[in-house]
Amino acid sequence: MTPKQPRTELDARYSSALNPRPGAKDVTATDWGEAERQLRAAEVFWITTVRPDGRLHVTPLIAAWHEGALYFSTGPGEQKAKNLAGNPHCALTTGHNSLSEGLDIVIEGTAEQVTDPARQDEVIAAFETQYGDHITSPEGTFHGFGDSIRKGDDLLFAVAPGTAYGFGHNGQAFSHTRYTF
């Protein structure tokens, strides 16, 4: 999968550029490279899927950014898997619980199940790099992650962003960046 480079734009309607505060007059869009760095460093993501009756389902999970997509896994009987079977549109979010620092990221896209064994192995290696001992150590919270995917006990999904958003917090300066792919 060749990663797409997005069009990046500051949305001044939701940034400090429109309502300047001290130190905020020079707010700029967050570079996509920085957003990717944050995606690779994040440990907890939240996925939002849609139930058949239209209600939202939101739950935390681990995910790995690899070659232009976010990957996650789930059991075939879990609510998010059932929801994605009927409506593959979803959003994955990660960020910081702080108003004074950090970057919150939202990835909107369509989940596609990954069934090719070579690609699964490549993505499992990305998870192992991102989460280290949590996956690779026998005492790790997610030990057996790769084997579970390889055996088909868990499903692996890829979400390539259609649109992404970066919400930056730096003191009193706030930015809202839209990335269009």
PDB file of C-alpha atoms in Angstrom:
ATOM      1  CA  MET A   1       0.000   0.000   0.000  1.00  0.00           C
ATOM      2  CA  THR A   2       1.515   3.325  -1.045  1.00  0.00           C
ATOM      3  CA  PRO A   3       0.682   6.030   1.494  1.00  0.00           C
ATOM      4  CA  LYS A   4      -1.143   9.025   0.098  1.00  0.00           C
ATOM      5  CA  GLN A   5      -0.007  12.504   1.058  1.00  0.00           C
ATOM      6  CA  PRO A   6      -2.965  14.643   2.067  1.00  0.00           C
ATOM      7  CA  ARG A   7      -3.873  18.194   1.283  1.00  0.00           C
ATOM      8  CA  THR A   8      -3.349  19.969   4.603  1.00  0.00           C
ATOM      9  CA  GLU A   9      -5.266  23.072   5.587  1.00  0.00           C
ATOM     10  CA  LEU A  10      -5.844  25.085   8.737  1.00  0.00           C
ATOM     11  CA  ASP A  11      -9.531  25.557   9.474  1.00  0.00           C
ATOM     12  CA  ALA A  12      -9.495  29.027  10.981  1.00  0.00           C
ATOM     13  CA  ARG A  13     -13.144  28.752  12.044  1.00  0.00           C
ATOM     14  CA  TYR A  14     -12.096  26.397  14.823  1.00  0.00           C
ATOM     15  CA  SER A  15      -8.578  27.645  15.494  1.00  0.00           C
ATOM     16  CA  SER A  16      -7.070  30.411  17.561  1.00  0.00           C
ATOM     17  CA  ALA A  17      -6.325  32.199  14.295  1.00  0.00           C
ATOM     18  CA  LEU A  18      -9.945  33.400  14.252  1.00  0.00           C
ATOM     19  CA  ASN A  19     -10.118  34.255  17.947  1.00  0.00           C
ATOM     20  CA  PRO A  20      -6.517  35.251  18.734  1.00  0.00           C
ATOM     21  CA  ARG A  21      -5.126  34.891  22.222  1.00  0.00           C
ATOM     22  CA  PRO A  22      -1.644  35.892  23.349  1.00  0.00           C
ATOM     23  CA  GLY A  23       0.829  33.796  21.381  1.00  0.00           C
ATOM     24  CA  ALA A  24      -1.839  32.420  19.044  1.00  0.00           C
ATOM     25  CA  LYS A  25      -1.760  34.863  16.141  1.00  0.00           C
ATOM     26  CA  ASP A  26       0.691  32.710  14.189  1.00  0.00           C
ATOM     27  CA  VAL A  27      -1.220  29.421  14.484  1.00  0.00           C
ATOM     28  CA  THR A  28      -0.555  27.199  11.493  1.00  0.00           C
ATOM     29  CA  ALA A  29      -1.754  23.826  10.263  1.00  0.00           C
ATOM     30  CA  THR A  30      -0.081  20.814  11.830  1.00  0.00           C
ATOM     31  CA  ASP A  31       2.177  19.075   9.337  1.00  0.00           C
ATOM     32  CA  TRP A  32       0.989  15.594   8.333  1.00  0.00           C
ATOM     33  CA  GLY A  33       4.421  14.196   9.232  1.00  0.00           C
ATOM     34  CA  GLU A  34       3.838  15.278  12.834  1.00  0.00           C
ATOM     35  CA  ALA A  35       0.398  13.672  12.821  1.00  0.00           C
ATOM     36  CA  GLU A  36       1.932  10.416  11.567  1.00  0.00           C
ATOM     37  CA  ARG A  37       4.579  10.580  14.284  1.00  0.00           C
ATOM     38  CA  GLN A  38       1.817  10.925  16.890  1.00  0.00           C
ATOM     39  CA  LEU A  39      -0.105   7.987  15.377  1.00  0.00           C
ATOM     40  CA  ARG A  40       3.000   5.788  15.634  1.00  0.00           C
ATOM     41  CA  ALA A  41       3.570   6.814  19.265  1.00  0.00           C
ATOM     42  CA  ALA A  42      -0.021   6.474  20.496  1.00  0.00           C
ATOM     43  CA  GLU A  43      -0.949   3.498  22.647  1.00  0.00           C
ATOM     44  CA  VAL A  44      -4.715   3.889  23.037  1.00  0.00           C
ATOM     45  CA  PHE A  45      -7.206   4.589  20.269  1.00  0.00           C
ATOM     46  CA  TRP A  46     -10.996   4.797  20.273  1.00  0.00           C
ATOM     47  CA  ILE A  47     -13.070   3.381  17.431  1.00  0.00           C
ATOM     48  CA  THR A  48     -16.559   4.562  16.560  1.00  0.00           C
ATOM     49  CA  THR A  49     -18.770   2.259  14.489  1.00  0.00           C
ATOM     50  CA  VAL A  50     -22.473   2.345  13.658  1.00  0.00           C
ATOM     51  CA  ARG A  51     -24.932  -0.307  14.818  1.00  0.00           C
ATOM     52  CA  PRO A  52     -27.633  -1.556  12.402  1.00  0.00           C
ATOM     53  CA  ASP A  53     -30.228   0.653  14.142  1.00  0.00           C
ATOM     54  CA  GLY A  54     -28.046   3.762  13.688  1.00  0.00           C
ATOM     55  CA  ARG A  55     -26.770   4.027  17.267  1.00  0.00           C
ATOM     56  CA  LEU A  56     -23.066   4.600  17.694  1.00  0.00           C
ATOM     57  CA  HIS A  57     -20.727   2.119  19.334  1.00  0.00           C
ATOM     58  CA  VAL A  58     -17.486   3.543  20.795  1.00  0.00           C
ATOM     59  CA  THR A  59     -14.772   1.443  22.399  1.00  0.00           C
ATOM     60  CA  PRO A  60     -11.027   1.673  23.110  1.00  0.00           C
ATOM     61  CA  LEU A  61      -8.502  -0.545  21.367  1.00  0.00           C
ATOM     62  CA  ILE A  62      -4.895  -0.725  20.253  1.00  0.00           C
ATOM     63  CA  ALA A  63      -4.021   0.223  16.690  1.00  0.00           C
ATOM     64  CA  ALA A  64      -0.877   0.555  14.599  1.00  0.00           C
ATOM     65  CA  TRP A  65      -0.134   3.106  11.882  1.00  0.00           C
ATOM     66  CA  HIS A  66       1.561   1.363   8.964  1.00  0.00           C
ATOM     67  CA  GLU A  67       2.044   2.463   5.351  1.00  0.00           C
ATOM     68  CA  GLY A  68      -0.756   4.984   5.257  1.00  0.00           C
ATOM     69  CA  ALA A  69      -3.424   3.145   7.254  1.00  0.00           C
ATOM     70  CA  LEU A  70      -4.459   2.439  10.826  1.00  0.00           C
ATOM     71  CA  TYR A  71      -4.797  -1.255  11.641  1.00  0.00           C
ATOM     72  CA  PHE A  72      -6.732  -2.850  14.480  1.00  0.00           C
ATOM     73  CA  SER A  73      -8.086  -6.261  15.359  1.00  0.00           C
ATOM     74  CA  THR A  74     -11.233  -7.588  16.965  1.00  0.00           C
ATOM     75  CA  GLY A  75     -12.979 -10.874  17.555  1.00  0.00           C
ATOM     76  CA  PRO A  76     -15.551 -11.829  14.916  1.00  0.00           C
ATOM     77  CA  GLY A  77     -18.340 -11.884  17.532  1.00  0.00           C
ATOM     78  CA  GLU A  78     -17.547  -8.471  19.021  1.00  0.00           C
ATOM     79  CA  GLN A  79     -19.923  -5.567  18.478  1.00  0.00           C
ATOM     80  CA  LYS A  80     -17.489  -3.552  16.371  1.00  0.00           C
ATOM     81  CA  ALA A  81     -16.957  -6.519  13.993  1.00  0.00           C
ATOM     82  CA  LYS A  82     -20.711  -6.995  13.660  1.00  0.00           C
ATOM     83  CA  ASN A  83     -21.180  -3.288  13.007  1.00  0.00           C
ATOM     84  CA  LEU A  84     -18.412  -3.177  10.396  1.00  0.00           C
ATOM     85  CA  ALA A  85     -19.940  -6.144   8.567  1.00  0.00           C
ATOM     86  CA  GLY A  86     -23.036  -4.037   7.926  1.00  0.00           C
ATOM     87  CA  ASN A  87     -21.421  -0.598   7.620  1.00  0.00           C
ATOM     88  CA  PRO A  88     -17.641  -0.389   7.169  1.00  0.00           C
ATOM     89  CA  HIS A  89     -17.471   3.377   7.791  1.00  0.00           C
ATOM     90  CA  CYS A  90     -15.768   4.232  11.065  1.00  0.00           C
ATOM     91  CA  ALA A  91     -13.601   6.738  12.894  1.00  0.00           C
ATOM     92  CA  LEU A  92     -10.508   6.106  14.991  1.00  0.00           C
ATOM     93  CA  THR A  93      -9.319   8.747  17.447  1.00  0.00           C
ATOM     94  CA  THR A  94      -6.327   9.219  19.718  1.00  0.00           C
ATOM     95  CA  GLY A  95      -4.794  12.094  21.600  1.00  0.00           C
ATOM     96  CA  HIS A  96      -4.187  13.739  24.929  1.00  0.00           C
ATOM     97  CA  ASN A  97      -6.564  14.557  27.748  1.00  0.00           C
ATOM     98  CA  SER A  98      -5.202  18.062  28.153  1.00  0.00           C
ATOM     99  CA  LEU A  99      -6.267  21.510  27.018  1.00  0.00           C
ATOM    100  CA  SER A 100      -2.753  22.898  27.346  1.00  0.00           C
ATOM    101  CA  GLU A 101      -0.686  20.525  25.197  1.00  0.00           C
ATOM    102  CA  GLY A 102      -0.771  17.753  22.641  1.00  0.00           C
ATOM    103  CA  LEU A 103      -2.420  16.779  19.404  1.00  0.00           C
ATOM    104  CA  ASP A 104      -5.723  14.932  19.120  1.00  0.00           C
ATOM    105  CA  ILE A 105      -6.186  13.047  15.851  1.00  0.00           C
ATOM    106  CA  VAL A 106      -9.324  11.716  14.175  1.00  0.00           C
ATOM    107  CA  ILE A 107      -9.081   9.330  11.210  1.00  0.00           C
ATOM    108  CA  GLU A 108     -12.280   8.801   9.223  1.00  0.00           C
ATOM    109  CA  GLY A 109     -12.403   6.013   6.687  1.00  0.00           C
ATOM    110  CA  THR A 110     -13.693   2.638   5.605  1.00  0.00           C
ATOM    111  CA  ALA A 111     -12.530  -0.509   7.385  1.00  0.00           C
ATOM    112  CA  GLU A 112     -11.333  -3.315   5.126  1.00  0.00           C
ATOM    113  CA  GLN A 113     -10.544  -6.761   6.473  1.00  0.00           C
ATOM    114  CA  VAL A 114      -6.956  -7.895   5.873  1.00  0.00           C
ATOM    115  CA  THR A 115      -6.827 -11.586   4.947  1.00  0.00           C
ATOM    116  CA  ASP A 116      -3.551 -11.838   2.985  1.00  0.00           C
ATOM    117  CA  PRO A 117      -1.097 -13.743   5.262  1.00  0.00           C
ATOM    118  CA  ALA A 118       1.966 -11.783   4.074  1.00  0.00           C
ATOM    119  CA  ARG A 119       0.275  -8.456   4.773  1.00  0.00           C
ATOM    120  CA  GLN A 120      -0.971  -9.750   8.134  1.00  0.00           C
ATOM    121  CA  ASP A 121       2.603 -10.646   9.113  1.00  0.00           C
ATOM    122  CA  GLU A 122       3.820  -7.210   8.030  1.00  0.00           C
ATOM    123  CA  VAL A 123       1.158  -5.494  10.137  1.00  0.00           C
ATOM    124  CA  ILE A 124       1.731  -7.793  13.122  1.00  0.00           C
ATOM    125  CA  ALA A 125       5.402  -6.712  12.997  1.00  0.00           C
ATOM    126  CA  ALA A 126       4.233  -3.062  13.046  1.00  0.00           C
ATOM    127  CA  PHE A 127       2.149  -3.795  16.170  1.00  0.00           C
ATOM    128  CA  GLU A 128       5.132  -5.486  17.800  1.00  0.00           C
ATOM    129  CA  THR A 129       7.281  -2.422  17.053  1.00  0.00           C
ATOM    130  CA  GLN A 130       4.651  -0.016  18.371  1.00  0.00           C
ATOM    131  CA  TYR A 131       3.665  -1.952  21.512  1.00  0.00           C
ATOM    132  CA  GLY A 132       6.835  -3.922  22.290  1.00  0.00           C
ATOM    133  CA  ASP A 133       6.608  -6.109  25.394  1.00  0.00           C
ATOM    134  CA  HIS A 134       2.837  -5.647  25.581  1.00  0.00           C
ATOM    135  CA  ILE A 135       2.700  -8.021  22.590  1.00  0.00           C
ATOM    136  CA  THR A 136       6.068  -9.789  22.454  1.00  0.00           C
ATOM    137  CA  SER A 137       6.526 -10.765  26.110  1.00  0.00           C
ATOM    138  CA  PRO A 138       4.751 -13.856  27.508  1.00  0.00           C
ATOM    139  CA  GLU A 139       3.621 -11.585  30.365  1.00  0.00           C
ATOM    140  CA  GLY A 140       2.366  -8.922  27.937  1.00  0.00           C
ATOM    141  CA  THR A 141      -1.246  -7.820  27.987  1.00  0.00           C
ATOM    142  CA  PHE A 142      -1.670  -8.715  24.309  1.00  0.00           C
ATOM    143  CA  HIS A 143       0.679 -11.713  24.104  1.00  0.00           C
ATOM    144  CA  GLY A 144      -0.531 -14.082  21.382  1.00  0.00           C
ATOM    145  CA  PHE A 145      -1.889 -11.173  19.316  1.00  0.00           C
ATOM    146  CA  GLY A 146      -0.202 -12.279  16.083  1.00  0.00           C
ATOM    147  CA  ASP A 147      -1.064 -15.959  16.469  1.00  0.00           C
ATOM    148  CA  SER A 148      -4.710 -15.086  17.086  1.00  0.00           C
ATOM    149  CA  ILE A 149      -4.847 -13.182  13.781  1.00  0.00           C
ATOM    150  CA  ARG A 150      -2.927 -15.861  11.866  1.00  0.00           C
ATOM    151  CA  LYS A 151      -5.295 -18.592  13.115  1.00  0.00           C
ATOM    152  CA  GLY A 152      -8.368 -16.504  12.268  1.00  0.00           C
ATOM    153  CA  ASP A 153      -9.523 -16.219  15.887  1.00  0.00           C
ATOM    154  CA  ASP A 154      -9.327 -12.422  15.521  1.00  0.00           C
ATOM    155  CA  LEU A 155      -9.973 -10.291  12.450  1.00  0.00           C
ATOM    156  CA  LEU A 156      -7.494  -7.670  11.242  1.00  0.00           C
ATOM    157  CA  PHE A 157      -8.807  -4.465   9.677  1.00  0.00           C
ATOM    158  CA  ALA A 158      -7.169  -1.555   7.846  1.00  0.00           C
ATOM    159  CA  VAL A 159      -8.592   1.967   7.761  1.00  0.00           C
ATOM    160  CA  ALA A 160      -6.966   4.229   5.193  1.00  0.00           C
ATOM    161  CA  PRO A 161      -8.006   7.786   5.967  1.00  0.00           C
ATOM    162  CA  GLY A 162     -10.474   9.516   3.676  1.00  0.00           C
ATOM    163  CA  THR A 163     -10.304  12.576   5.884  1.00  0.00           C
ATOM    164  CA  ALA A 164      -8.341  13.180   9.060  1.00  0.00           C
ATOM    165  CA  TYR A 165      -8.308  15.983  11.594  1.00  0.00           C
ATOM    166  CA  GLY A 166      -5.631  17.230  13.943  1.00  0.00           C
ATOM    167  CA  PHE A 167      -6.628  19.321  16.948  1.00  0.00           C
ATOM    168  CA  GLY A 168      -3.542  20.972  18.402  1.00  0.00           C
ATOM    169  CA  HIS A 169      -3.244  22.348  21.931  1.00  0.00           C
ATOM    170  CA  ASN A 170      -0.313  24.549  22.873  1.00  0.00           C
ATOM    171  CA  GLY A 171      -1.026  26.709  25.895  1.00  0.00           C
ATOM    172  CA  GLN A 172      -3.800  29.055  24.796  1.00  0.00           C
ATOM    173  CA  ALA A 173      -3.160  28.406  21.096  1.00  0.00           C
ATOM    174  CA  PHE A 174      -5.482  25.914  19.442  1.00  0.00           C
ATOM    175  CA  SER A 175      -5.366  24.663  15.871  1.00  0.00           C
ATOM    176  CA  HIS A 176      -7.744  22.651  13.762  1.00  0.00           C
ATOM    177  CA  THR A 177      -6.120  21.004  10.761  1.00  0.00           C
ATOM    178  CA  ARG A 178      -8.013  19.093   8.082  1.00  0.00           C
ATOM    179  CA  TYR A 179      -6.163  16.487   6.035  1.00  0.00           C
ATOM    180  CA  THR A 180      -7.930  15.497   2.821  1.00  0.00           C
ATOM    181  CA  PHE A 181      -6.702  12.368   1.025  1.00  0.00           C
TER     182      PHE A 181
END
